[in-house]
PDB file of C-alpha atoms and ligand atoms in Angstrom:
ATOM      1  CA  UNK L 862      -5.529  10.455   6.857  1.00 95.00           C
ATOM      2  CA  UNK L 863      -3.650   7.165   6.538  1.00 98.00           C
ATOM      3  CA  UNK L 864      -2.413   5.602  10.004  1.00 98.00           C
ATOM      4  CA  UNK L 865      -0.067   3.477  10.882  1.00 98.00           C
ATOM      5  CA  UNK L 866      -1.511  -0.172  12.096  1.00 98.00           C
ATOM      6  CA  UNK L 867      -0.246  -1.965  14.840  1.00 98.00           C
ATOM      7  CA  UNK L 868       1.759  -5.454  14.022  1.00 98.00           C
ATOM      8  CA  UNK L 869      -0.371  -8.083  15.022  1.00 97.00           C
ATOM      9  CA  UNK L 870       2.318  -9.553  16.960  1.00 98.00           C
ATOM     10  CA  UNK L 871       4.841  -8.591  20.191  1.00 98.00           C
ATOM     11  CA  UNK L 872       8.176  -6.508  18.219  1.00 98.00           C
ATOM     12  CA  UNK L 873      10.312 -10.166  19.121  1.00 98.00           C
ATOM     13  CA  UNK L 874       7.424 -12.605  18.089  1.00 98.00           C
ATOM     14  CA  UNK L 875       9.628 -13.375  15.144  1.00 98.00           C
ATOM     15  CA  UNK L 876      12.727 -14.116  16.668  1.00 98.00           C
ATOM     16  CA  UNK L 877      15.471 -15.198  16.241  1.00 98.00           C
ATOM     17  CA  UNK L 878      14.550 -15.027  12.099  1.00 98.00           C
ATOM     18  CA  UNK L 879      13.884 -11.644  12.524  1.00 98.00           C
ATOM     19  CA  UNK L 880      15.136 -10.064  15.295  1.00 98.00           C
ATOM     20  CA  UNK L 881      13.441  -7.349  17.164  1.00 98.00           C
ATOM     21  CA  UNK L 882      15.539  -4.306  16.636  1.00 98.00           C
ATOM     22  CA  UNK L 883      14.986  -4.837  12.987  1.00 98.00           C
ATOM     23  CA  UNK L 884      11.189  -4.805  13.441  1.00 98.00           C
ATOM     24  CA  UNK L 885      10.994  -1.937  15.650  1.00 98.00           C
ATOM     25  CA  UNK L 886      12.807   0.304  13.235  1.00 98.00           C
ATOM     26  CA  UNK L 887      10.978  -1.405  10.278  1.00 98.00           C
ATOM     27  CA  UNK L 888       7.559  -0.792  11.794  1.00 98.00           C
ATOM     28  CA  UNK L 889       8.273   2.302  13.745  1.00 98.00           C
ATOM     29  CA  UNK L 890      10.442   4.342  11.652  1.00 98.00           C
ATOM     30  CA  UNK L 891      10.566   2.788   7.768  1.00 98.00           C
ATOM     31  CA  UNK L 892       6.852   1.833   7.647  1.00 98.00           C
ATOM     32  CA  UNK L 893       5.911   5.277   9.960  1.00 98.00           C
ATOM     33  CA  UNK L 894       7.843   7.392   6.912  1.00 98.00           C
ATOM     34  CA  UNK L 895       5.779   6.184   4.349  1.00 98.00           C
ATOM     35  CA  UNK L 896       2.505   6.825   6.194  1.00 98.00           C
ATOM     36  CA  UNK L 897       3.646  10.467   7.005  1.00 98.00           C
ATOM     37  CA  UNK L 898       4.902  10.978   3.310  1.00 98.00           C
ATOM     38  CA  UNK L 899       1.731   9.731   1.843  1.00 98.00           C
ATOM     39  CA  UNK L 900      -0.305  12.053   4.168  1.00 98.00           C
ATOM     40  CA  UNK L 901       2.023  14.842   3.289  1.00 98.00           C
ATOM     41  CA  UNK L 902       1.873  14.087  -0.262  1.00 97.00           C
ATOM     42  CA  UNK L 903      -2.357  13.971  -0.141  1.00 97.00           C
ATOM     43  CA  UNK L 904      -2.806  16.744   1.620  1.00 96.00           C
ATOM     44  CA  UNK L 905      -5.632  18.839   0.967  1.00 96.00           C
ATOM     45  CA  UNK L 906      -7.470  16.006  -1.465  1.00 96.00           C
ATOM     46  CA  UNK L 907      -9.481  14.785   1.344  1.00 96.00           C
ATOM     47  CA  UNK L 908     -11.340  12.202  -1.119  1.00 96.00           C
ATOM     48  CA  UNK L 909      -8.103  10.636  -1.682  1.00 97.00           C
ATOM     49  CA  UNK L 910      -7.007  10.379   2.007  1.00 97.00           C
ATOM     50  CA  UNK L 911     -10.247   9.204   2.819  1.00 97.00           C
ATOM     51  CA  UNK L 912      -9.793   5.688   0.573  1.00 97.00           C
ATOM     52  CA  UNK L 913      -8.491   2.909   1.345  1.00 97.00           C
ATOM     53  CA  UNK L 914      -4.826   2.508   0.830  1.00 98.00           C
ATOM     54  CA  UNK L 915      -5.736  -0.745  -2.084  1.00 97.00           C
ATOM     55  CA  UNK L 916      -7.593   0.751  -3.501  1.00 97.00           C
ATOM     56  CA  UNK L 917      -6.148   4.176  -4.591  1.00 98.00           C
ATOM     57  CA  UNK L 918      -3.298   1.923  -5.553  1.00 98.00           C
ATOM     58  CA  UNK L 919      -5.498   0.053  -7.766  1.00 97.00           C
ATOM     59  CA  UNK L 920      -6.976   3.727  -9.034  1.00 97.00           C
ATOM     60  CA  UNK L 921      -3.362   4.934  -9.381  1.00 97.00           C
ATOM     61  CA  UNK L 922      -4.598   6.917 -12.778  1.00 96.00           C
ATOM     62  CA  UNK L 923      -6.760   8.749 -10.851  1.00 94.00           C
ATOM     63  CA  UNK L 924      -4.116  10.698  -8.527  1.00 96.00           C
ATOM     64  CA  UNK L 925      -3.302  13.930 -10.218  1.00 96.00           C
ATOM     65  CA  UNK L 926      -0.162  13.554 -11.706  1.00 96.00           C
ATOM     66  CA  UNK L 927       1.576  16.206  -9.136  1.00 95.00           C
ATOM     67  CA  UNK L 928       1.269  13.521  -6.449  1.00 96.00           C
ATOM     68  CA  UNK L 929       1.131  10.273  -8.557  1.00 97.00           C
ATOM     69  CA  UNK L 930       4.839   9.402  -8.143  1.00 98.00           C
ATOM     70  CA  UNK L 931       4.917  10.018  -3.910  1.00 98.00           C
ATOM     71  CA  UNK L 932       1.582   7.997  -3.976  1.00 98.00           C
ATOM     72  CA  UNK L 933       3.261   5.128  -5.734  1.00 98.00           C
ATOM     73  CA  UNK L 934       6.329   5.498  -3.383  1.00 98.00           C
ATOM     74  CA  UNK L 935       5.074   6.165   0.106  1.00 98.00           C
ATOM     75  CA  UNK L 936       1.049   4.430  -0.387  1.00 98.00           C
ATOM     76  CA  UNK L 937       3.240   1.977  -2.436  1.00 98.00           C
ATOM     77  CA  UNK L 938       5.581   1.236   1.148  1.00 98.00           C
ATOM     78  CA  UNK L 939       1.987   1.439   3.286  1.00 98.00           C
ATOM     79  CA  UNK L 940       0.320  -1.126   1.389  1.00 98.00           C
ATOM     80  CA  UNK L 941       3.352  -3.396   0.979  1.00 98.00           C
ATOM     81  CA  UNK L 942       4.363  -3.484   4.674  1.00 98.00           C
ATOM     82  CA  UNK L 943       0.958  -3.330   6.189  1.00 98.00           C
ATOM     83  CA  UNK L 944       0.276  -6.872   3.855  1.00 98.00           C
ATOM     84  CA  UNK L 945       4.320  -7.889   4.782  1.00 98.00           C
ATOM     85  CA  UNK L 946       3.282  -8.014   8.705  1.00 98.00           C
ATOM     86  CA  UNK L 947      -0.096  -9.705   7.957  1.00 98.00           C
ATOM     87  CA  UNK L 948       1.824 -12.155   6.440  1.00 98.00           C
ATOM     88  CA  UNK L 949       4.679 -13.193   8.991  1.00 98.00           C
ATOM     89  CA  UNK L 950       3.594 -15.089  12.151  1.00 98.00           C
ATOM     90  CA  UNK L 951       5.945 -16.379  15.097  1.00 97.00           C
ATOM     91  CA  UNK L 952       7.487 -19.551  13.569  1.00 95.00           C
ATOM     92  CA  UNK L 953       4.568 -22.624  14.100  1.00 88.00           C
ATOM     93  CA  UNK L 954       6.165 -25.045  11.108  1.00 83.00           C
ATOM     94  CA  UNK L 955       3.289 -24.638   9.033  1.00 89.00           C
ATOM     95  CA  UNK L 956       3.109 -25.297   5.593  1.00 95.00           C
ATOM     96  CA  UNK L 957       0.442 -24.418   2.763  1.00 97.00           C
ATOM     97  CA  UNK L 958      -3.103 -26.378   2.799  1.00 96.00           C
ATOM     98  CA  UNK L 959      -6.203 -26.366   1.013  1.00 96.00           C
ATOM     99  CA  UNK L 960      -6.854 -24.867  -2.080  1.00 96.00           C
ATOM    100  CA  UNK L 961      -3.606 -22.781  -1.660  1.00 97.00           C
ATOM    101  CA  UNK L 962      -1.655 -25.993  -1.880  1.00 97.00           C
ATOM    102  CA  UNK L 963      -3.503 -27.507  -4.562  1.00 97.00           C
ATOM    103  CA  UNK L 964      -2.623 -24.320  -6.310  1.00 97.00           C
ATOM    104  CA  UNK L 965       1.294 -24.179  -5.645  1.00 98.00           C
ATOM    105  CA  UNK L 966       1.339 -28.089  -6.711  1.00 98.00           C
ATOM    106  CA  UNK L 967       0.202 -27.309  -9.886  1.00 97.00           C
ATOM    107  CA  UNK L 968       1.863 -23.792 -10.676  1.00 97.00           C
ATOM    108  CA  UNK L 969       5.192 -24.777  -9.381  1.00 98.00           C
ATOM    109  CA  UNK L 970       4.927 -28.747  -9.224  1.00 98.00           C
ATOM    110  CA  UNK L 971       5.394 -28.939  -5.394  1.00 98.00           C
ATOM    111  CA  UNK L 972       5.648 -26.815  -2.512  1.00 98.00           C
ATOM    112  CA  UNK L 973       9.469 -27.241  -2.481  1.00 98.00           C
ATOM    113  CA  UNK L 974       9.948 -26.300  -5.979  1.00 98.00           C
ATOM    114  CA  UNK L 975       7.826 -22.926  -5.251  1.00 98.00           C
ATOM    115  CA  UNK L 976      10.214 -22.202  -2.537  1.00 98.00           C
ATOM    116  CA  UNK L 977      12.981 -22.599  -4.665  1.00 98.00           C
ATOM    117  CA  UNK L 978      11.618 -20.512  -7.273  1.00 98.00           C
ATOM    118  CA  UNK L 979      10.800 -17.588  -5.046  1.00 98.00           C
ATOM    119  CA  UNK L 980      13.935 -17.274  -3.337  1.00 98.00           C
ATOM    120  CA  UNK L 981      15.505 -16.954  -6.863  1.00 98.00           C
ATOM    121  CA  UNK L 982      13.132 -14.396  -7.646  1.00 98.00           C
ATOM    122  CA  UNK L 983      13.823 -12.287  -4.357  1.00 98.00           C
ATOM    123  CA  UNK L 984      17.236 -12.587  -4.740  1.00 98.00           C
ATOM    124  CA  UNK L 985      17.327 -11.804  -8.004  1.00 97.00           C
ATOM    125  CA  UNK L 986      16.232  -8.372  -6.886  1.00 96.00           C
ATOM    126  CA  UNK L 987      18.716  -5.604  -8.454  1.00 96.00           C
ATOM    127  CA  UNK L 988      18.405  -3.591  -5.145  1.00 95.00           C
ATOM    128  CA  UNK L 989      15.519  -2.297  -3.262  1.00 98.00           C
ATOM    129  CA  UNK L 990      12.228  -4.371  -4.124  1.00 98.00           C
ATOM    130  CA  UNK L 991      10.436  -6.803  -3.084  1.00 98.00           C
ATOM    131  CA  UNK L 992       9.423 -10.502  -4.456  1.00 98.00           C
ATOM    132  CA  UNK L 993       5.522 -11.124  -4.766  1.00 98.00           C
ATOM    133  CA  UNK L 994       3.564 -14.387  -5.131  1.00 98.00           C
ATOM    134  CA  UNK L 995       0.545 -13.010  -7.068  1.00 98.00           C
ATOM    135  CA  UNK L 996      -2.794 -13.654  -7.403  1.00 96.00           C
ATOM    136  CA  UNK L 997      -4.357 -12.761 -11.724  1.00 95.00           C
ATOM    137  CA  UNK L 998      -7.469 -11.460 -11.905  1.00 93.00           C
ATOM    138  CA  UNK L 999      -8.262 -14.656 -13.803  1.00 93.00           C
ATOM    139  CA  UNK L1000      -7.275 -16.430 -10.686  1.00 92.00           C
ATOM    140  CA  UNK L1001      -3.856 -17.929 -11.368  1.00 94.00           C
ATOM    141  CA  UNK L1002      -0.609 -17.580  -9.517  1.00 97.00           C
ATOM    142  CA  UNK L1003       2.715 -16.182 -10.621  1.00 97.00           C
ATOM    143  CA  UNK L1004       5.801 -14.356  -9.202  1.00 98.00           C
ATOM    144  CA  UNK L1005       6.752 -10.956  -9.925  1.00 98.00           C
ATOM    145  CA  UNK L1006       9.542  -8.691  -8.763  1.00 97.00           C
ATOM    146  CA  UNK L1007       9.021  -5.183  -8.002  1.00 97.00           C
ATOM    147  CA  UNK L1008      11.673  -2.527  -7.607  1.00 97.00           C
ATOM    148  CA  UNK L1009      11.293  -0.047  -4.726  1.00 98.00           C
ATOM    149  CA  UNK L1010       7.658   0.097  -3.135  1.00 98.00           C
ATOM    150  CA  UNK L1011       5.531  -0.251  -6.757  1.00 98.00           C
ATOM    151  CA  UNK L1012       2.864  -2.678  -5.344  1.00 98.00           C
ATOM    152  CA  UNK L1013       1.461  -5.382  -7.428  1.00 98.00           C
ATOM    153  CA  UNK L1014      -2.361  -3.477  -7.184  1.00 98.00           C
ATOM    154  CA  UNK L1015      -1.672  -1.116  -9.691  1.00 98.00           C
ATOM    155  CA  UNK L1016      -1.252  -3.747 -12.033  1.00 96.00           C
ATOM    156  CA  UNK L1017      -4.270  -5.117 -10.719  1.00 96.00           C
ATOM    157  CA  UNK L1018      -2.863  -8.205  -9.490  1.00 96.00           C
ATOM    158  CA  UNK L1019      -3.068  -9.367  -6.203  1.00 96.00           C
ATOM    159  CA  UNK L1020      -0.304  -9.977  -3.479  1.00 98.00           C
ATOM    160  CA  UNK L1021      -0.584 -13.421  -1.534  1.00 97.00           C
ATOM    161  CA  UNK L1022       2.743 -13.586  -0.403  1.00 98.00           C
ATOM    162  CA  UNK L1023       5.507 -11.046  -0.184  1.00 98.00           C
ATOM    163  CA  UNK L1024       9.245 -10.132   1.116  1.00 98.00           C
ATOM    164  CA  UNK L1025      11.132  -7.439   1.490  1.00 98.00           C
ATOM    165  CA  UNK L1026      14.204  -7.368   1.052  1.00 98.00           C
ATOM    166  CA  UNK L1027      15.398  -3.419   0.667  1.00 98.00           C
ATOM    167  CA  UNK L1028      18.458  -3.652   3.552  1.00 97.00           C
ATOM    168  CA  UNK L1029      16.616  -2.122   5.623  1.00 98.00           C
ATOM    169  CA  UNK L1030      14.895  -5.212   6.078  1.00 98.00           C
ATOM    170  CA  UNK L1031      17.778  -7.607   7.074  1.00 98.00           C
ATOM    171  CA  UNK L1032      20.819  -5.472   6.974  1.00 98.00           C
ATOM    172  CA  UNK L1033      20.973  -5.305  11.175  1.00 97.00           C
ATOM    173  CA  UNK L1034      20.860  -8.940  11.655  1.00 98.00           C
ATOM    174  CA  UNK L1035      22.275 -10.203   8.381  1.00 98.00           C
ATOM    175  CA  UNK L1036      24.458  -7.320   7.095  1.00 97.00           C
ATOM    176  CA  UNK L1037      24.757  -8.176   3.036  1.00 96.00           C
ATOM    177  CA  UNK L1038      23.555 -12.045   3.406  1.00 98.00           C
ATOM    178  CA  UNK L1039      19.904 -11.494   1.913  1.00 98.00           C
ATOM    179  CA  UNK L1040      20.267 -15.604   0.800  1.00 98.00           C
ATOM    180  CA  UNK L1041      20.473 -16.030   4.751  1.00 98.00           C
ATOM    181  CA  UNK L1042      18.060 -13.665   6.289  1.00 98.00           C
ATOM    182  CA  UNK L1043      15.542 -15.241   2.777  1.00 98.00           C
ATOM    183  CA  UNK L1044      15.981 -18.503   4.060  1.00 98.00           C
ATOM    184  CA  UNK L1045      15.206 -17.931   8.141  1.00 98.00           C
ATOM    185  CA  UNK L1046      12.290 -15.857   6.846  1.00 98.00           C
ATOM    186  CA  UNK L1047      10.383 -18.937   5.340  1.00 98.00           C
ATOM    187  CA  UNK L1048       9.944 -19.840   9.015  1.00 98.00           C
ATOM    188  CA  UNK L1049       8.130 -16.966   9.726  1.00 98.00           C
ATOM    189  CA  UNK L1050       5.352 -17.219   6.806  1.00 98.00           C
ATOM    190  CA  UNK L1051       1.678 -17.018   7.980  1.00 97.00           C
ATOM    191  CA  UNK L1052       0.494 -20.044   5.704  1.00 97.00           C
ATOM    192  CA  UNK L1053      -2.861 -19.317   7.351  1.00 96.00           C
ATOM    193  CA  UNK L1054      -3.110 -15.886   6.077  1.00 97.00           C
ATOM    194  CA  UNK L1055      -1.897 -16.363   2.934  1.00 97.00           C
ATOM    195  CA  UNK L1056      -4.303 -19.489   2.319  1.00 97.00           C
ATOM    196  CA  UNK L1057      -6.906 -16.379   3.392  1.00 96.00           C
ATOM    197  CA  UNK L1058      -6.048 -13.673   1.227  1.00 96.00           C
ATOM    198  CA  UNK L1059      -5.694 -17.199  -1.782  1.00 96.00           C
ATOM    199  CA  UNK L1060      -9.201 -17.782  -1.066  1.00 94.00           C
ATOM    200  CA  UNK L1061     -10.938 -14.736  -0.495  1.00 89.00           C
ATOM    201  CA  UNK L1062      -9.636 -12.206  -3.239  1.00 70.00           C
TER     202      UNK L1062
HETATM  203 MN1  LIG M1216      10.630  -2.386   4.292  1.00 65.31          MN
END
């Protein structure tokens, strides 16, 4: 069975970007649905439930087609917002370093201009989805968008960095201003993790 984990911060560690009532219902009732619907959808293939969440995303052919499409939606919304908290921290002005930065600079031409770019890209959203700095399997960096919860592993690509921006991620706080609630959520990106998952995958 899939579980819900625990943010790895306090519900108002991310205030006042994000604001706590929008994390408790993000965490405790959006994020809880999609581990309940992906158990639901799973049940009785206990080799399924038993892997982890990447990587029967990455094995996506391999869920019989009856559940394929509520594995993509619901495993799709576990993977995406157990990465999305792992990726937020309470705001520390950090910035990229290392090899992450050396990376950005040359994908993008400066950290600024990746910014730039990626905010277009999650605003250019057409409704729910997310925007995803990506990791190749041959190791380069690029930005997708993603409609709904369709996560970037079953197209074996790696997520690095990632926001949300279905309504249900801002709409409380910053009602139809996604340009707003974008821009107060670069202060809440974990540069630390995401020069982690860079590195290690
Ligand atoms: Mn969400």
């Amino acid at each position: 069975m899939f579980t819900l984990p625990d943010l790895p911060y306090p519900l108002d560690a991310l205030e006042p970007y994000i604001d706590r009532a929008t994390m408790e219902i993000h965490h405790g009732k959006h994020h809880r649905a999609y581990v309940d619907n992906l158990n639901k959808a799973l049940a009785g293939q206990d080799a399924l439930l038993k892997m982890p969440i990447e990587e029967l995303l990455k094995n996506i052919a391999q869920v019989p087609d009856g559940s394929r499409q509520a594995v993509i939606n619901h495993g799709g919304g576990h993977a995406n917002h157990s990465f999305f908290w792992q990726v937020m921290a309470p705001p520390q002005n950090s910035s990229p370093a290392g090899k992450l930065l050396t990376a950005l600079n040359s994908a993008f031409g400066s950290v600024d201009k990746f910014k730039e770019a990626f905010t277009a890209r999650a605003m250019s959203v057409f409704g729910s989805g997310w925007a995803f700095l990506i990791k190749k399997p041959d190791g380069s960096l690029a930005l997708k968008r993603h409609s709904f919860q369709n996560s970037p592993l079953m197209h074996g690509n790696t997520p690095i960095l990632g926001v949300d921006v279905w309504e249900h991620a801002y709409y409380l706080k910053y009602q139809n201003r996604r340009a707003d609630y974008i821009q107060a959520w670069w202060h809440v990106v974990n540069w630390q993790t995401v020069g982690d998952l860079f590195n290690s995958r």
